[in-house]
């Protein structure tokens, strides 16, 4: 029997950086078609800001093993819509996930394949359980980076397809200085 080595790493709780992790950067240009206000998207694209970064420690895609990753989701809006992660189902749709809030303010939009949506607010210390079959997207509703940890099965995989095409049935927008969850007119 070959055993893997255990591992302990210290997340920088101010920046979200995991030493030695694989870094992924998503800019606004990687989120084409994701925001409802296309004019506001084209305007902000001139600056093409970084929307989020992911620091992932991933294993081979085998059942039983676990991956973990921090995400640093920057503050900002496209039109009235707050910055968000792409959002995905798991390729193995019955795989669950745990998120843990580290810094900043935001929340998670979850959705079943039938379009039933839920919004869960997150702050430092919040644990969110993502049940099997639910798509999940995080949203920064604050004015500083929103940082959180995610732990997910190594064989879960990311299925971006239907979210990339249709989005979520709800949008998270700012209205008169307040965070509101509203129907997606394009759904
Ligand atoms: C979390 C985890 C990752 C995911 C990342 C960004 O860290 O769920 O698996 O990749 O968020 O989300 P997305 O892949 O939807 O852009
Ligand atoms: Zn996931």
Short mmCIF file of N, CA, C and O in Angstrom, two decimals, residues 11-134:
data_model
loop_
_atom_site.label_atom_id
_atom_site.label_comp_id
_atom_site.label_asym_id
_atom_site.label_seq_id
_atom_site.Cartn_x
_atom_site.Cartn_y
_atom_site.Cartn_z
N UNK A 11 -3.31 29.20 5.60
CA UNK A 11 -3.92 30.20 4.73
C UNK A 11 -3.61 31.57 5.29
O UNK A 11 -3.76 31.79 6.49
N UNK A 12 -3.17 32.48 4.45
CA UNK A 12 -3.03 33.88 4.88
C UNK A 12 -4.45 34.46 4.97
O UNK A 12 -5.11 34.66 3.94
N UNK A 13 -4.90 34.71 6.18
CA UNK A 13 -6.31 35.10 6.39
C UNK A 13 -6.60 36.52 5.92
O UNK A 13 -7.76 36.91 5.81
N UNK A 14 -5.57 37.30 5.64
CA UNK A 14 -5.76 38.66 5.12
C UNK A 14 -5.88 38.67 3.60
O UNK A 14 -6.65 39.44 3.04
N UNK A 15 -5.07 37.80 2.94
CA UNK A 15 -5.03 37.83 1.47
C UNK A 15 -5.70 36.60 0.83
O UNK A 15 -5.96 36.60 -0.38
N UNK A 16 -5.92 35.55 1.61
CA UNK A 16 -6.51 34.32 1.08
C UNK A 16 -5.51 33.41 0.40
O UNK A 16 -5.87 32.31 -0.06
N UNK A 17 -4.24 33.81 0.33
CA UNK A 17 -3.23 33.01 -0.38
C UNK A 17 -2.94 31.71 0.38
O UNK A 17 -2.77 31.73 1.61
N UNK A 18 -2.91 30.60 -0.35
CA UNK A 18 -2.46 29.31 0.20
C UNK A 18 -1.07 29.06 -0.39
O UNK A 18 -0.95 28.89 -1.62
N UNK A 19 -0.02 29.03 0.44
CA UNK A 19 1.33 28.82 -0.08
C UNK A 19 1.41 27.50 -0.85
O UNK A 19 0.89 26.48 -0.41
N UNK A 20 2.02 27.55 -2.03
CA UNK A 20 2.23 26.34 -2.83
C UNK A 20 1.03 25.93 -3.66
O UNK A 20 1.12 24.96 -4.42
N UNK A 21 -0.10 26.62 -3.53
CA UNK A 21 -1.30 26.24 -4.28
C UNK A 21 -1.21 26.71 -5.72
O UNK A 21 -0.45 27.62 -6.06
N UNK A 22 -2.02 26.07 -6.57
CA UNK A 22 -2.12 26.49 -7.98
C UNK A 22 -3.04 27.70 -8.05
O UNK A 22 -4.15 27.68 -7.52
N UNK A 23 -2.56 28.77 -8.69
CA UNK A 23 -3.35 30.01 -8.75
C UNK A 23 -4.06 30.17 -10.09
O UNK A 23 -3.44 30.00 -11.14
N UNK A 24 -5.35 30.48 -10.01
CA UNK A 24 -6.14 30.73 -11.21
C UNK A 24 -6.69 32.15 -11.12
O UNK A 24 -7.18 32.55 -10.07
N UNK A 25 -6.57 32.91 -12.21
CA UNK A 25 -7.08 34.29 -12.22
C UNK A 25 -8.22 34.40 -13.22
O UNK A 25 -8.06 33.99 -14.38
N UNK A 26 -9.35 34.94 -12.77
CA UNK A 26 -10.46 35.17 -13.70
C UNK A 26 -10.72 36.67 -13.82
O UNK A 26 -11.05 37.33 -12.85
N UNK A 27 -10.53 37.17 -15.06
CA UNK A 27 -10.80 38.57 -15.35
C UNK A 27 -12.21 38.72 -15.92
O UNK A 27 -12.83 37.74 -16.32
N UNK A 28 -12.65 39.96 -16.01
CA UNK A 28 -13.99 40.22 -16.56
C UNK A 28 -14.15 39.59 -17.95
O UNK A 28 -15.22 39.07 -18.28
N UNK A 29 -13.08 39.60 -18.75
CA UNK A 29 -13.16 39.03 -20.10
C UNK A 29 -13.45 37.53 -20.09
O UNK A 29 -13.92 36.98 -21.08
N UNK A 30 -13.16 36.86 -18.98
CA UNK A 30 -13.47 35.43 -18.85
C UNK A 30 -14.95 35.20 -18.53
O UNK A 30 -15.40 34.05 -18.49
N UNK A 31 -15.68 36.29 -18.26
CA UNK A 31 -17.09 36.17 -17.84
C UNK A 31 -18.04 36.75 -18.89
O UNK A 31 -19.11 37.27 -18.55
N UNK A 32 -17.64 36.63 -20.15
CA UNK A 32 -18.48 37.17 -21.23
C UNK A 32 -19.84 36.45 -21.25
O UNK A 32 -19.90 35.22 -21.20
N UNK A 33 -20.91 37.23 -21.31
CA UNK A 33 -22.25 36.66 -21.36
C UNK A 33 -22.85 36.34 -20.00
O UNK A 33 -24.00 35.91 -19.92
N UNK A 34 -22.07 36.54 -18.95
CA UNK A 34 -22.56 36.16 -17.62
C UNK A 34 -23.41 37.25 -16.95
O UNK A 34 -24.27 36.94 -16.14
N UNK A 35 -23.12 38.53 -17.25
CA UNK A 35 -23.85 39.61 -16.58
C UNK A 35 -25.00 40.09 -17.47
O UNK A 35 -24.88 40.11 -18.70
N UNK A 36 -26.09 40.50 -16.83
CA UNK A 36 -27.30 40.85 -17.58
C UNK A 36 -27.12 42.16 -18.37
O UNK A 36 -27.56 42.26 -19.52
N UNK A 37 -26.45 43.14 -17.76
CA UNK A 37 -26.30 44.46 -18.39
C UNK A 37 -25.10 44.45 -19.36
O UNK A 37 -23.97 44.69 -18.96
N UNK A 38 -25.38 44.17 -20.63
CA UNK A 38 -24.29 43.99 -21.60
C UNK A 38 -23.54 45.29 -21.88
O UNK A 38 -22.34 45.28 -22.14
N UNK A 39 -24.27 46.43 -21.84
CA UNK A 39 -23.63 47.73 -22.07
C UNK A 39 -22.61 48.03 -20.96
O UNK A 39 -21.48 48.44 -21.23
N UNK A 40 -23.04 47.81 -19.73
CA UNK A 40 -22.15 48.05 -18.58
C UNK A 40 -20.95 47.10 -18.64
O UNK A 40 -19.83 47.48 -18.30
N UNK A 41 -21.19 45.87 -19.11
CA UNK A 41 -20.10 44.89 -19.25
C UNK A 41 -19.06 45.40 -20.26
O UNK A 41 -17.86 45.41 -19.96
N UNK A 42 -19.52 45.84 -21.43
CA UNK A 42 -18.60 46.32 -22.48
C UNK A 42 -17.80 47.53 -21.99
O UNK A 42 -16.62 47.68 -22.29
N UNK A 43 -18.47 48.40 -21.23
CA UNK A 43 -17.81 49.60 -20.72
C UNK A 43 -16.68 49.22 -19.75
O UNK A 43 -15.55 49.69 -19.88
N UNK A 44 -16.98 48.33 -18.81
CA UNK A 44 -15.99 47.94 -17.80
C UNK A 44 -14.89 47.07 -18.40
O UNK A 44 -13.77 46.99 -17.88
N UNK A 45 -15.20 46.43 -19.54
CA UNK A 45 -14.23 45.55 -20.20
C UNK A 45 -12.99 46.33 -20.65
O UNK A 45 -11.90 45.77 -20.80
N UNK A 46 -13.15 47.65 -20.85
CA UNK A 46 -12.00 48.48 -21.23
C UNK A 46 -10.92 48.39 -20.16
O UNK A 46 -9.74 48.48 -20.46
N UNK A 47 -11.35 48.25 -18.90
CA UNK A 47 -10.37 48.10 -17.80
C UNK A 47 -10.05 46.62 -17.56
O UNK A 47 -9.01 46.30 -17.00
N UNK A 48 -10.96 45.75 -17.94
CA UNK A 48 -10.83 44.30 -17.73
C UNK A 48 -10.28 43.93 -16.35
O UNK A 48 -9.22 43.28 -16.26
N UNK A 49 -10.98 44.32 -15.27
CA UNK A 49 -10.46 44.05 -13.93
C UNK A 49 -10.44 42.55 -13.60
O UNK A 49 -11.18 41.77 -14.21
N UNK A 50 -9.57 42.19 -12.66
CA UNK A 50 -9.61 40.84 -12.10
C UNK A 50 -10.87 40.74 -11.26
O UNK A 50 -11.11 41.58 -10.39
N UNK A 51 -11.71 39.75 -11.52
CA UNK A 51 -12.94 39.57 -10.74
C UNK A 51 -12.67 38.64 -9.55
O UNK A 51 -13.10 38.91 -8.44
N UNK A 52 -11.94 37.55 -9.80
CA UNK A 52 -11.57 36.68 -8.67
C UNK A 52 -10.34 35.85 -8.97
O UNK A 52 -9.94 35.68 -10.13
N UNK A 53 -9.73 35.39 -7.88
CA UNK A 53 -8.57 34.50 -7.95
C UNK A 53 -8.88 33.26 -7.11
O UNK A 53 -9.53 33.37 -6.08
N UNK A 54 -8.40 32.12 -7.57
CA UNK A 54 -8.60 30.87 -6.83
C UNK A 54 -7.22 30.26 -6.54
O UNK A 54 -6.38 30.20 -7.44
N UNK A 55 -7.00 29.86 -5.30
CA UNK A 55 -5.78 29.14 -4.91
C UNK A 55 -6.20 27.73 -4.54
O UNK A 55 -6.86 27.51 -3.53
N UNK A 56 -5.87 26.76 -5.40
CA UNK A 56 -6.40 25.41 -5.25
C UNK A 56 -5.31 24.38 -4.96
O UNK A 56 -4.24 24.40 -5.58
N UNK A 57 -5.60 23.50 -4.02
CA UNK A 57 -4.75 22.33 -3.76
C UNK A 57 -5.59 21.12 -4.15
O UNK A 57 -6.56 20.77 -3.46
N UNK A 58 -5.26 20.54 -5.31
CA UNK A 58 -6.11 19.50 -5.88
C UNK A 58 -5.37 18.17 -5.99
O UNK A 58 -4.17 18.13 -6.25
N UNK A 59 -6.12 17.10 -5.82
CA UNK A 59 -5.60 15.74 -5.91
C UNK A 59 -6.06 15.11 -7.24
O UNK A 59 -6.86 15.69 -7.96
N UNK A 60 -5.57 13.94 -7.51
CA UNK A 60 -6.08 13.19 -8.67
C UNK A 60 -7.59 12.98 -8.52
O UNK A 60 -8.08 12.83 -7.39
N UNK A 61 -8.30 12.92 -9.66
CA UNK A 61 -9.77 12.80 -9.61
C UNK A 61 -10.21 11.41 -9.20
O UNK A 61 -10.70 10.64 -10.02
N UNK A 62 -10.02 11.08 -7.92
CA UNK A 62 -10.44 9.76 -7.43
C UNK A 62 -11.47 9.91 -6.33
O UNK A 62 -11.39 10.86 -5.55
N UNK A 63 -12.42 8.99 -6.29
CA UNK A 63 -13.44 9.13 -5.24
C UNK A 63 -12.81 8.87 -3.87
O UNK A 63 -11.85 8.11 -3.73
N UNK A 64 -13.34 9.57 -2.89
CA UNK A 64 -12.84 9.44 -1.52
C UNK A 64 -11.84 10.51 -1.15
O UNK A 64 -11.67 10.82 0.03
N UNK A 65 -11.16 11.09 -2.15
CA UNK A 65 -10.16 12.11 -1.84
C UNK A 65 -10.81 13.50 -1.84
O UNK A 65 -11.94 13.67 -2.30
N UNK A 66 -10.09 14.49 -1.31
CA UNK A 66 -10.65 15.84 -1.17
C UNK A 66 -9.72 16.89 -1.76
O UNK A 66 -8.50 16.81 -1.61
N UNK A 67 -10.31 17.89 -2.38
CA UNK A 67 -9.60 19.10 -2.80
C UNK A 67 -9.99 20.24 -1.88
O UNK A 67 -11.07 20.21 -1.27
N UNK A 68 -9.15 21.26 -1.82
CA UNK A 68 -9.57 22.50 -1.15
C UNK A 68 -9.00 23.69 -1.88
O UNK A 68 -7.98 23.59 -2.57
N UNK A 69 -9.70 24.82 -1.73
CA UNK A 69 -9.30 26.03 -2.45
C UNK A 69 -9.83 27.26 -1.73
O UNK A 69 -10.91 27.23 -1.14
N UNK A 70 -9.05 28.33 -1.76
CA UNK A 70 -9.59 29.62 -1.34
C UNK A 70 -9.95 30.40 -2.60
O UNK A 70 -9.37 30.18 -3.67
N UNK A 71 -10.93 31.28 -2.46
CA UNK A 71 -11.28 32.21 -3.54
C UNK A 71 -11.22 33.62 -2.98
O UNK A 71 -11.69 33.86 -1.86
N UNK A 72 -10.59 34.51 -3.73
CA UNK A 72 -10.57 35.93 -3.39
C UNK A 72 -11.42 36.62 -4.44
O UNK A 72 -11.02 36.76 -5.59
N UNK A 73 -12.63 37.01 -4.04
CA UNK A 73 -13.60 37.62 -4.96
C UNK A 73 -13.62 39.12 -4.70
O UNK A 73 -13.96 39.56 -3.60
N UNK A 74 -13.21 39.89 -5.71
CA UNK A 74 -13.03 41.33 -5.53
C UNK A 74 -14.38 42.06 -5.53
O UNK A 74 -15.35 41.56 -6.08
N UNK A 75 -14.42 43.24 -4.88
CA UNK A 75 -15.66 44.00 -4.88
C UNK A 75 -15.84 44.70 -6.23
O UNK A 75 -14.86 45.06 -6.89
N UNK A 76 -17.07 44.86 -6.64
CA UNK A 76 -17.34 45.56 -7.89
C UNK A 76 -18.72 45.20 -8.38
O UNK A 76 -19.39 44.32 -7.83
N UNK A 77 -19.16 45.92 -9.42
CA UNK A 77 -20.48 45.66 -10.00
C UNK A 77 -20.40 45.81 -11.51
O UNK A 77 -19.59 46.57 -12.04
N UNK A 78 -21.26 45.09 -12.20
CA UNK A 78 -21.50 45.31 -13.64
C UNK A 78 -22.94 45.79 -13.73
O UNK A 78 -23.87 45.02 -13.50
N UNK A 79 -23.12 47.08 -13.98
CA UNK A 79 -24.46 47.65 -13.86
C UNK A 79 -24.86 47.59 -12.39
O UNK A 79 -24.13 48.04 -11.52
N UNK A 80 -25.99 46.95 -12.12
CA UNK A 80 -26.46 46.83 -10.73
C UNK A 80 -26.03 45.51 -10.09
O UNK A 80 -26.23 45.28 -8.90
N UNK A 81 -25.47 44.61 -10.91
CA UNK A 81 -25.13 43.26 -10.44
C UNK A 81 -23.75 43.21 -9.78
O UNK A 81 -22.75 43.62 -10.37
N UNK A 82 -23.72 42.65 -8.58
CA UNK A 82 -22.44 42.51 -7.88
C UNK A 82 -21.55 41.47 -8.58
O UNK A 82 -22.05 40.53 -9.19
N UNK A 83 -20.23 41.66 -8.45
CA UNK A 83 -19.26 40.68 -8.98
C UNK A 83 -19.54 39.30 -8.37
O UNK A 83 -19.86 39.18 -7.19
N UNK A 84 -19.37 38.28 -9.21
CA UNK A 84 -19.61 36.90 -8.76
C UNK A 84 -18.64 35.93 -9.43
O UNK A 84 -17.95 36.28 -10.39
N UNK A 85 -18.61 34.70 -8.90
CA UNK A 85 -17.86 33.62 -9.56
C UNK A 85 -18.77 33.03 -10.65
O UNK A 85 -19.99 33.19 -10.58
N UNK A 86 -18.17 32.33 -11.61
CA UNK A 86 -18.98 31.77 -12.71
C UNK A 86 -20.15 30.96 -12.18
O UNK A 86 -21.28 31.14 -12.63
N UNK A 87 -19.87 30.08 -11.27
CA UNK A 87 -20.89 29.18 -10.75
C UNK A 87 -20.94 27.91 -11.58
O UNK A 87 -20.71 27.93 -12.79
N UNK A 88 -21.19 26.81 -10.90
CA UNK A 88 -21.16 25.51 -11.59
C UNK A 88 -21.99 24.47 -10.85
O UNK A 88 -22.24 24.59 -9.66
N UNK A 89 -22.40 23.45 -11.61
CA UNK A 89 -22.81 22.18 -11.03
C UNK A 89 -21.55 21.32 -10.95
O UNK A 89 -20.53 21.66 -11.57
N UNK A 90 -21.60 20.23 -10.26
CA UNK A 90 -20.49 19.29 -10.31
C UNK A 90 -20.72 18.30 -11.46
O UNK A 90 -21.86 17.91 -11.72
N UNK A 91 -19.63 17.95 -12.15
CA UNK A 91 -19.74 16.98 -13.25
C UNK A 91 -20.31 15.68 -12.72
O UNK A 91 -21.17 15.05 -13.36
N UNK A 92 -19.83 15.26 -11.57
CA UNK A 92 -20.50 14.18 -10.82
C UNK A 92 -21.50 14.91 -9.94
O UNK A 92 -21.17 15.41 -8.86
N UNK A 93 -22.75 15.00 -10.43
CA UNK A 93 -23.72 15.96 -9.88
C UNK A 93 -24.08 15.70 -8.43
O UNK A 93 -24.54 16.61 -7.73
N UNK A 94 -23.85 14.46 -7.95
CA UNK A 94 -24.26 14.15 -6.58
C UNK A 94 -23.17 14.47 -5.55
O UNK A 94 -23.30 14.13 -4.38
N UNK A 95 -22.12 15.14 -5.99
CA UNK A 95 -21.05 15.48 -5.04
C UNK A 95 -21.37 16.79 -4.31
O UNK A 95 -21.75 17.78 -4.94
N UNK A 96 -21.21 16.80 -2.99
CA UNK A 96 -21.50 17.96 -2.16
C UNK A 96 -20.23 18.81 -1.95
O UNK A 96 -19.17 18.47 -2.49
N UNK A 97 -20.36 19.90 -1.23
CA UNK A 97 -19.22 20.79 -1.01
C UNK A 97 -19.46 21.60 0.27
O UNK A 97 -20.62 21.84 0.64
N UNK A 98 -18.37 22.03 0.91
CA UNK A 98 -18.46 22.89 2.10
C UNK A 98 -17.69 24.18 1.83
O UNK A 98 -16.57 24.14 1.32
N UNK A 99 -18.29 25.32 2.16
CA UNK A 99 -17.62 26.62 2.08
C UNK A 99 -17.50 27.19 3.49
O UNK A 99 -18.39 26.97 4.33
N UNK A 100 -16.44 27.97 3.70
CA UNK A 100 -16.23 28.60 5.01
C UNK A 100 -15.77 30.04 4.80
O UNK A 100 -14.74 30.28 4.15
N UNK A 101 -16.53 31.00 5.31
CA UNK A 101 -16.21 32.41 5.12
C UNK A 101 -14.99 32.84 5.94
O UNK A 101 -14.90 32.54 7.13
N UNK A 102 -14.06 33.53 5.28
CA UNK A 102 -12.82 33.97 5.95
C UNK A 102 -12.79 35.48 6.15
O UNK A 102 -12.43 35.97 7.21
N UNK A 103 -13.16 36.23 5.12
CA UNK A 103 -13.03 37.69 5.19
C UNK A 103 -14.04 38.35 4.26
O UNK A 103 -14.34 37.81 3.20
N UNK A 104 -14.51 39.51 4.65
CA UNK A 104 -15.41 40.27 3.78
C UNK A 104 -16.84 39.75 3.87
O UNK A 104 -17.18 38.93 4.73
N UNK A 105 -17.65 40.26 2.95
CA UNK A 105 -19.10 40.05 3.05
C UNK A 105 -19.65 39.64 1.70
O UNK A 105 -19.28 40.19 0.66
N UNK A 106 -20.53 38.67 1.73
CA UNK A 106 -21.13 38.23 0.48
C UNK A 106 -22.16 37.17 0.72
O UNK A 106 -22.86 37.18 1.73
N UNK A 107 -22.23 36.24 -0.21
CA UNK A 107 -23.20 35.16 -0.05
C UNK A 107 -23.08 34.17 -1.18
O UNK A 107 -22.25 34.32 -2.08
N UNK A 108 -23.93 33.15 -1.07
CA UNK A 108 -23.94 32.12 -2.10
C UNK A 108 -25.35 31.99 -2.68
O UNK A 108 -26.33 31.95 -1.95
N UNK A 109 -25.40 31.95 -4.00
CA UNK A 109 -26.63 31.61 -4.72
C UNK A 109 -26.55 30.13 -5.04
O UNK A 109 -25.55 29.68 -5.59
N UNK A 110 -27.60 29.41 -4.71
CA UNK A 110 -27.65 27.99 -5.06
C UNK A 110 -28.90 27.74 -5.88
O UNK A 110 -29.89 28.46 -5.75
N UNK A 111 -28.85 26.71 -6.71
CA UNK A 111 -29.99 26.45 -7.59
C UNK A 111 -30.08 24.98 -7.97
O UNK A 111 -29.06 24.36 -8.27
N UNK A 112 -31.30 24.45 -7.96
CA UNK A 112 -31.50 23.08 -8.43
C UNK A 112 -31.61 23.09 -9.96
O UNK A 112 -31.85 24.15 -10.55
N UNK A 113 -31.48 21.94 -10.60
CA UNK A 113 -31.63 21.90 -12.07
C UNK A 113 -32.99 22.41 -12.54
O UNK A 113 -33.12 22.86 -13.66
N UNK A 114 -34.00 22.37 -11.67
CA UNK A 114 -35.34 22.87 -12.05
C UNK A 114 -35.44 24.39 -11.88
O UNK A 114 -36.47 24.98 -12.21
N UNK A 115 -34.40 25.02 -11.31
CA UNK A 115 -34.41 26.49 -11.21
C UNK A 115 -34.85 27.03 -9.87
O UNK A 115 -35.03 28.24 -9.71
N UNK A 116 -35.02 26.18 -8.88
CA UNK A 116 -35.34 26.66 -7.53
C UNK A 116 -34.06 27.24 -6.92
O UNK A 116 -33.04 26.55 -6.83
N UNK A 117 -34.12 28.53 -6.52
CA UNK A 117 -32.91 29.21 -6.05
C UNK A 117 -32.97 29.50 -4.55
O UNK A 117 -34.05 29.66 -3.97
N UNK A 118 -31.80 29.54 -3.93
CA UNK A 118 -31.66 29.91 -2.52
C UNK A 118 -30.50 30.88 -2.41
O UNK A 118 -29.51 30.77 -3.13
N UNK A 119 -30.60 31.85 -1.48
CA UNK A 119 -29.52 32.80 -1.21
C UNK A 119 -29.11 32.63 0.25
O UNK A 119 -29.97 32.68 1.14
N UNK A 120 -27.83 32.42 0.49
CA UNK A 120 -27.33 32.29 1.86
C UNK A 120 -26.24 33.33 2.09
O UNK A 120 -25.24 33.36 1.37
N UNK A 121 -26.47 34.22 3.05
CA UNK A 121 -25.47 35.27 3.36
C UNK A 121 -24.26 34.64 4.03
O UNK A 121 -24.38 33.69 4.79
N UNK A 122 -23.09 35.22 3.71
CA UNK A 122 -21.84 34.72 4.29
C UNK A 122 -21.01 35.85 4.86
O UNK A 122 -20.91 36.91 4.25
N UNK A 123 -20.41 35.59 6.01
CA UNK A 123 -19.43 36.49 6.61
C UNK A 123 -18.35 35.62 7.23
O UNK A 123 -18.48 34.39 7.22
N UNK A 124 -17.29 36.22 7.80
CA UNK A 124 -16.25 35.37 8.39
C UNK A 124 -16.86 34.41 9.42
O UNK A 124 -17.61 34.84 10.30
N UNK A 125 -16.58 33.14 9.28
CA UNK A 125 -17.10 32.14 10.22
C UNK A 125 -18.31 31.39 9.70
O UNK A 125 -18.66 30.35 10.25
N UNK A 126 -18.96 31.88 8.65
CA UNK A 126 -20.14 31.18 8.12
C UNK A 126 -19.71 29.90 7.40
O UNK A 126 -18.81 29.93 6.56
N UNK A 127 -20.37 28.81 7.73
CA UNK A 127 -20.19 27.56 6.99
C UNK A 127 -21.41 27.35 6.11
O UNK A 127 -22.54 27.47 6.59
N UNK A 128 -21.20 27.07 4.84
CA UNK A 128 -22.31 26.75 3.94
C UNK A 128 -22.14 25.32 3.45
O UNK A 128 -21.08 24.95 2.96
N UNK A 129 -23.19 24.55 3.59
CA UNK A 129 -23.23 23.19 3.06
C UNK A 129 -23.93 23.24 1.70
O UNK A 129 -25.09 23.66 1.62
N UNK A 130 -23.23 22.85 0.67
CA UNK A 130 -23.81 22.76 -0.68
C UNK A 130 -24.22 21.30 -0.87
O UNK A 130 -23.37 20.43 -1.01
N UNK A 131 -25.52 21.02 -0.89
CA UNK A 131 -25.95 19.62 -1.02
C UNK A 131 -25.67 19.09 -2.43
O UNK A 131 -25.48 19.87 -3.36
N UNK A 132 -25.70 17.77 -2.60
CA UNK A 132 -25.59 17.21 -3.94
C UNK A 132 -26.61 17.84 -4.89
O UNK A 132 -27.69 18.23 -4.45
N UNK A 133 -26.26 17.98 -6.14
CA UNK A 133 -27.12 18.42 -7.25
C UNK A 133 -27.38 19.93 -7.34
O UNK A 133 -27.99 20.37 -8.30
N UNK A 134 -26.93 20.72 -6.36
CA UNK A 134 -27.19 22.16 -6.41
C UNK A 134 -26.03 22.90 -7.09
O UNK A 134 -24.87 22.73 -6.69
#
